[in-house]
Short mmCIF file of C-alpha atoms in Angstrom, two decimals:
data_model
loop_
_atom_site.label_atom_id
_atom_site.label_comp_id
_atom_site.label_asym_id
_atom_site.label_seq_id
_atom_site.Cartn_x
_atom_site.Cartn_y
_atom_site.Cartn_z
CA UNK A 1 -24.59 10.08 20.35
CA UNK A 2 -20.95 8.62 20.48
CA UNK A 3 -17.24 9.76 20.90
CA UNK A 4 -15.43 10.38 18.43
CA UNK A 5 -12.04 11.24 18.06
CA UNK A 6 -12.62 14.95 17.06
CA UNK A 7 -15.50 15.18 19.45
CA UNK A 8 -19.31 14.46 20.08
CA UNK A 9 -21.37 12.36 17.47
CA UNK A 10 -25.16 13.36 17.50
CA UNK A 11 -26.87 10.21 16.63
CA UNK A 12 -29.16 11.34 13.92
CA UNK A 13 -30.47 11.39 10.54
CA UNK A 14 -31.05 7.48 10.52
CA UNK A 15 -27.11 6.44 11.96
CA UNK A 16 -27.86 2.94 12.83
CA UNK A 17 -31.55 2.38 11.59
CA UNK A 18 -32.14 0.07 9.40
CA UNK A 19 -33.44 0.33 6.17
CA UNK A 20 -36.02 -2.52 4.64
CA UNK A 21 -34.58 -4.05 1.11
CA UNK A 22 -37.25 -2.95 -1.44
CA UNK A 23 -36.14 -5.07 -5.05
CA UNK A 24 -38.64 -2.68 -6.73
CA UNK A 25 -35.99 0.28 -5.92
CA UNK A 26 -33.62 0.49 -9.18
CA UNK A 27 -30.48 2.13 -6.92
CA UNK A 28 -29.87 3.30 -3.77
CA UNK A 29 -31.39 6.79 -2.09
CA UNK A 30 -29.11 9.21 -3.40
CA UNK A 31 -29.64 11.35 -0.86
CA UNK A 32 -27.13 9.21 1.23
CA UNK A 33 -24.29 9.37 -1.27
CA UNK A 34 -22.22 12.22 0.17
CA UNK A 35 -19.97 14.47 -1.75
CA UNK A 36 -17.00 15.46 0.75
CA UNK A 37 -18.89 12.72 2.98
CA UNK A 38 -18.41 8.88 2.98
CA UNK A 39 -21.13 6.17 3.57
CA UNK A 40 -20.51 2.67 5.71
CA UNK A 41 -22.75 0.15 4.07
CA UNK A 42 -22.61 -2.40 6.93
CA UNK A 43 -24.41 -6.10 6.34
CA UNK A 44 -26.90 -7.42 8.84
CA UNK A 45 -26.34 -11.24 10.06
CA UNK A 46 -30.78 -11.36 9.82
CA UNK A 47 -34.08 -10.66 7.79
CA UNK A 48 -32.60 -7.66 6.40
CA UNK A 49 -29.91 -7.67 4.12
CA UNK A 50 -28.04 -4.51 4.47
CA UNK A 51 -27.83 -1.62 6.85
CA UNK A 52 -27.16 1.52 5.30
CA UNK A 53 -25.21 3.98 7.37
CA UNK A 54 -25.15 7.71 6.58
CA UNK A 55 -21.83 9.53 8.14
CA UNK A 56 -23.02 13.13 7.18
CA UNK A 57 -23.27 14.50 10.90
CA UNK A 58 -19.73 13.19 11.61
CA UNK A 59 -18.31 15.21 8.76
CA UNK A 60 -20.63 17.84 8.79
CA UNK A 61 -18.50 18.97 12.08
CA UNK A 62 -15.47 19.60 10.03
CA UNK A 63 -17.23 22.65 8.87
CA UNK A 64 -16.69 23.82 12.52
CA UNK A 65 -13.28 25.38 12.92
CA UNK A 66 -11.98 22.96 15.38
CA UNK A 67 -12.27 20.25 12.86
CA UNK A 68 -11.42 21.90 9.95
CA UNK A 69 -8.36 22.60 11.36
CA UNK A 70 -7.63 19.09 12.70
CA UNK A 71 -7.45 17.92 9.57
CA UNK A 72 -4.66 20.42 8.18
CA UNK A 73 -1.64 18.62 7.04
CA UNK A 74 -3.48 14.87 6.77
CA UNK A 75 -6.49 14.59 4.81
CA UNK A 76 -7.58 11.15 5.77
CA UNK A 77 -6.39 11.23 8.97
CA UNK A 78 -8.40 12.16 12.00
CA UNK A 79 -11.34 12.69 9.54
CA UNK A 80 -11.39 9.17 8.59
CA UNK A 81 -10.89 8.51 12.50
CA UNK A 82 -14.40 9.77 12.94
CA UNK A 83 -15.47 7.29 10.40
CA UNK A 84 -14.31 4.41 11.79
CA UNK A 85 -15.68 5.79 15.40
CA UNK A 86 -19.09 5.33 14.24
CA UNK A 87 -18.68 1.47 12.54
CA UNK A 88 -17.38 0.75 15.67
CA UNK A 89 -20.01 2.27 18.16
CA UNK A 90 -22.54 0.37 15.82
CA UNK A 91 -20.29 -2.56 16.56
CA UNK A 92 -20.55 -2.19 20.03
CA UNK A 93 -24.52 -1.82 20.08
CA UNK A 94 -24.77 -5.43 18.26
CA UNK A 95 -26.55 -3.81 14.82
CA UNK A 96 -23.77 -5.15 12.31
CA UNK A 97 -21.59 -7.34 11.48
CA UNK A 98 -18.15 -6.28 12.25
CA UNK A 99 -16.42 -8.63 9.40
CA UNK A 100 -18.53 -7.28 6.85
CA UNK A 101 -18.55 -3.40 7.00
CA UNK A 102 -18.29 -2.01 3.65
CA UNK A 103 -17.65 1.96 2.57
CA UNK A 104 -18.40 4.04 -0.29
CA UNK A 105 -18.65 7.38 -1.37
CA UNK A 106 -18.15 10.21 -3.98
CA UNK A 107 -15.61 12.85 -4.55
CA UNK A 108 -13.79 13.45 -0.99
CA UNK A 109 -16.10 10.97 -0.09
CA UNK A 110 -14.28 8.51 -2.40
CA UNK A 111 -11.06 10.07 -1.37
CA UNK A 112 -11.73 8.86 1.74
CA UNK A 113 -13.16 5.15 1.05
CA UNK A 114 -9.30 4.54 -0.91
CA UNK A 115 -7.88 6.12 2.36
CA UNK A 116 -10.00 3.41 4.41
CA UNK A 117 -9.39 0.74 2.37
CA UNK A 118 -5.55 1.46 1.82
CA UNK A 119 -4.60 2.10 5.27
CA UNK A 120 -7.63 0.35 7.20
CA UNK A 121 -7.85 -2.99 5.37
CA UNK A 122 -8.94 -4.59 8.88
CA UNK A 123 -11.68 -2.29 9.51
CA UNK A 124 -13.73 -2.19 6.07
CA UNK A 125 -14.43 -5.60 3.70
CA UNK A 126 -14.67 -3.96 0.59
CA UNK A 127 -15.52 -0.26 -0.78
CA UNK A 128 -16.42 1.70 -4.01
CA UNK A 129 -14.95 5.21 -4.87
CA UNK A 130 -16.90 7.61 -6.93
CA UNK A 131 -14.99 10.25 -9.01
CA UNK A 132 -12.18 10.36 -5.92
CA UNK A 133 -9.41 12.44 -5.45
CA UNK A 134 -5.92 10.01 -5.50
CA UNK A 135 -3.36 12.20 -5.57
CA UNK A 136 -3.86 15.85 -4.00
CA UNK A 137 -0.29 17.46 -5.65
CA UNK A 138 -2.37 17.15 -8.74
CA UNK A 139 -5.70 18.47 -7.16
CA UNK A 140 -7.07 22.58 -7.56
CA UNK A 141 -4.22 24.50 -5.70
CA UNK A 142 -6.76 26.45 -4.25
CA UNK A 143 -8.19 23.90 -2.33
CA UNK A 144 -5.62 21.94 -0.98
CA UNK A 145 -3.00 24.51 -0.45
CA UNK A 146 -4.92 25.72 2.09
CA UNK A 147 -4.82 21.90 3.55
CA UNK A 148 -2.02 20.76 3.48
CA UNK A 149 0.57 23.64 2.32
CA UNK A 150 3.31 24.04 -0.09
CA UNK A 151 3.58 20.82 -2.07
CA UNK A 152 7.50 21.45 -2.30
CA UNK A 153 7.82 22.63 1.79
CA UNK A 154 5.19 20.38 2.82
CA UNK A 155 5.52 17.83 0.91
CA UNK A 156 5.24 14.77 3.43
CA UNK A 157 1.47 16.58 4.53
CA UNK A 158 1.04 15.35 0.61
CA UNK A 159 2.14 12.05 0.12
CA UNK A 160 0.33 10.78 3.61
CA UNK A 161 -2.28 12.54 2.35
CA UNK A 162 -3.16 11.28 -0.71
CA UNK A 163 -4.47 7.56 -1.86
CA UNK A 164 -1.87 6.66 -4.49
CA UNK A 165 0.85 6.82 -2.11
CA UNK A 166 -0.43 4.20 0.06
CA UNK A 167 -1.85 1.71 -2.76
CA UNK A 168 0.19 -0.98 -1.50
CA UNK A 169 -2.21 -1.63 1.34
CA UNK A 170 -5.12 -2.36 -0.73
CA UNK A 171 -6.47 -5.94 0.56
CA UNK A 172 -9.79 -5.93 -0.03
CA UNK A 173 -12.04 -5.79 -3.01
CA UNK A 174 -12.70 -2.36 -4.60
CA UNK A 175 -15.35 -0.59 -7.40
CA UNK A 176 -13.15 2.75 -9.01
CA UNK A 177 -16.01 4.95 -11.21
CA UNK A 178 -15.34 7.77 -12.82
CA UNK A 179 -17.05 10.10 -15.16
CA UNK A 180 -14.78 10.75 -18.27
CA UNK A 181 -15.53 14.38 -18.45
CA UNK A 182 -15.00 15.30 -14.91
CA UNK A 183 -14.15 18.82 -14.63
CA UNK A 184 -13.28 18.80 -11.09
CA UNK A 185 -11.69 15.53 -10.01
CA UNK A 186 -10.31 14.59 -13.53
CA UNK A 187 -10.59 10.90 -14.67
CA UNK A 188 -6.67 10.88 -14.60
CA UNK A 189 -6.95 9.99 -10.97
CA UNK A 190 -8.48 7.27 -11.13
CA UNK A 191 -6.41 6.37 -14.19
CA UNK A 192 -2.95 6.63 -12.64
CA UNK A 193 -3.71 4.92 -9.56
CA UNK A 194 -5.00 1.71 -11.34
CA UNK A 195 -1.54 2.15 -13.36
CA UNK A 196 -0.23 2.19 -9.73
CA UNK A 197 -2.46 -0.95 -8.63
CA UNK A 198 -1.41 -2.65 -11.85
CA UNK A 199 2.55 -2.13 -10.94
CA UNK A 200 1.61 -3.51 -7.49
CA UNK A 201 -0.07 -6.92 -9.51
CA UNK A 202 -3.22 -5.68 -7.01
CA UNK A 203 -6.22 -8.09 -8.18
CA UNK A 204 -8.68 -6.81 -6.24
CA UNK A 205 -10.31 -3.78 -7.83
CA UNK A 206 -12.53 -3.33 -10.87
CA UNK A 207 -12.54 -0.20 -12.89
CA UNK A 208 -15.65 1.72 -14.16
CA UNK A 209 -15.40 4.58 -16.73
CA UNK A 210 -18.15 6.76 -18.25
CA UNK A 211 -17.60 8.54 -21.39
CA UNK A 212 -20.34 11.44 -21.28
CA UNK A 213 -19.82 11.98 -17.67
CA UNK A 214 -18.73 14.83 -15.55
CA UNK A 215 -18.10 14.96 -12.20
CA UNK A 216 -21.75 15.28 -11.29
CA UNK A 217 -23.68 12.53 -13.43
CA UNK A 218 -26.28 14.00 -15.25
CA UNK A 219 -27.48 11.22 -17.70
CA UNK A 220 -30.09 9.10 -16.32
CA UNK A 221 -28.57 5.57 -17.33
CA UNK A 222 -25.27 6.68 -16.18
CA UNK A 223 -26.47 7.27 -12.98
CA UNK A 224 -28.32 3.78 -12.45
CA UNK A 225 -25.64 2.01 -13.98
CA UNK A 226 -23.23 3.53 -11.42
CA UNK A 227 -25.75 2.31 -8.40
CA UNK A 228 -27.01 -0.57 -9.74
CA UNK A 229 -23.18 -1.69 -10.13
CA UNK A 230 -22.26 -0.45 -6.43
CA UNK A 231 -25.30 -2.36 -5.63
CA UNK A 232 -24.64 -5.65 -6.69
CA UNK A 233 -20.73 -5.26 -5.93
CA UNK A 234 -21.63 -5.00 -2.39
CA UNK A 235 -24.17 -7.81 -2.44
CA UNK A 236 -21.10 -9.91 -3.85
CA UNK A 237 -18.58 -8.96 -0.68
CA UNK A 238 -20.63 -8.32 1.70
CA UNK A 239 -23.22 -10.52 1.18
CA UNK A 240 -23.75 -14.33 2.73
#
């Protein structure tokens, strides 16, 4: 286990084992691609490639009530703290290479790799963002309402809260995919903030759309060409 800045780490589930590089395997387990979750994909210096990180027990505590609550009025704040808490205890026990830590994830999960990148650049080399959430005033009411308040009253909890407000401080290279048909994060997300990146003259990212796509992929090719993409952009940045 390892501290973390809203608490006690269990060190489970595979945090820190590594994983042997199989070229038969077509993508990535999916198992380790977290909705409301984020992944480090940190590169080893030896024999093995990459070590891939799953962060579901540190954000599985936010469904406590301490940590839910820690995270009212910034979304990418002590959350993302956590993160950054674990890719740095693996830093400390010598199993990556600190330089070349990369992130990904899908839905908050990609929320949360464009918070990383934007306001972490010296922490993460590169990331991908599945189907992410850029710009919360725009999200379901519902849901983050009950985050970060009024978007009128509270409306600074917003803009430190969401991605496209801090697009500026993207560094480091980045893989946007989104399903066209996404019901729940719509594709406009994604769309605006590369109009935002674009205004900035950011280089840096590439953009991946999928026409028959909703927020969960449900067509077969889709879905490799998604992970077979994230694949080789991290073997690209991340690689030697």
């Amino acid at each position: 286990s390892f501290n973390a800045p809203q608490g006690q780490c269990p060190s489970c589930n595979g945090l820190g084992e590594k994983h042997e590089f199989d070229p038969a395997r077509l993508v990535p387990d999916h198992s380790k691609s977290i909705d409301g979750g984020a992944i480090a994909c940190l590169t080893d210096k030896g024999r093995i490639p990459f070590l891939r990180v799953g962060m579901r027990e540190i954000l599985a505590l936010a469904k406590k009530r301490k940590f839910r609550t820690d995270v009212y009025g910034f979304m990418g704040g002590k959350d993302l703290d956590d993160v950054v808490a674990g890719v740095e205890h693996l830093k400390a026990q010598g199993l990556v290479d600190g330089a070349r830590v990369g992130i990904y994830g899908g839905s908050y999960g990609g929320f949360l790799t464009l918070m990383a990148l934007f306001t972490k650049p010296d922490r993460f080399a590169a990331g991908c963002a599945l189907r992410s959430v850029t710009d919360w005033r725009t999200y379901n009411a519902w849901y983050s309402n009950s985050r970060l308040g009024d978007p009128k009253k509270d409306a600074e909890n917003y803009k430190r809260s969401s991605p496209i407000d801090h697009a500026a401080g993207l560094t480091k290279p980045l893989l946007l995919l989104h399903g066209l048909k996404d019901g729940n994060v719509f594709a406009q997300d994604t769309i605006r903030l590369v109009e935002t990146l674009i205004e900035l003259r950011k280089d840096s990212f590439e953009l991946m759309l999928y026409p028959s796509q909703d927020h969960g992929f449900t067509d077969k090719d889709s879905w490799l060409d998604e992970y077979r993409r994230i694949e080789r952009f991290f073997d690209r940045h991340l690689g030697d």
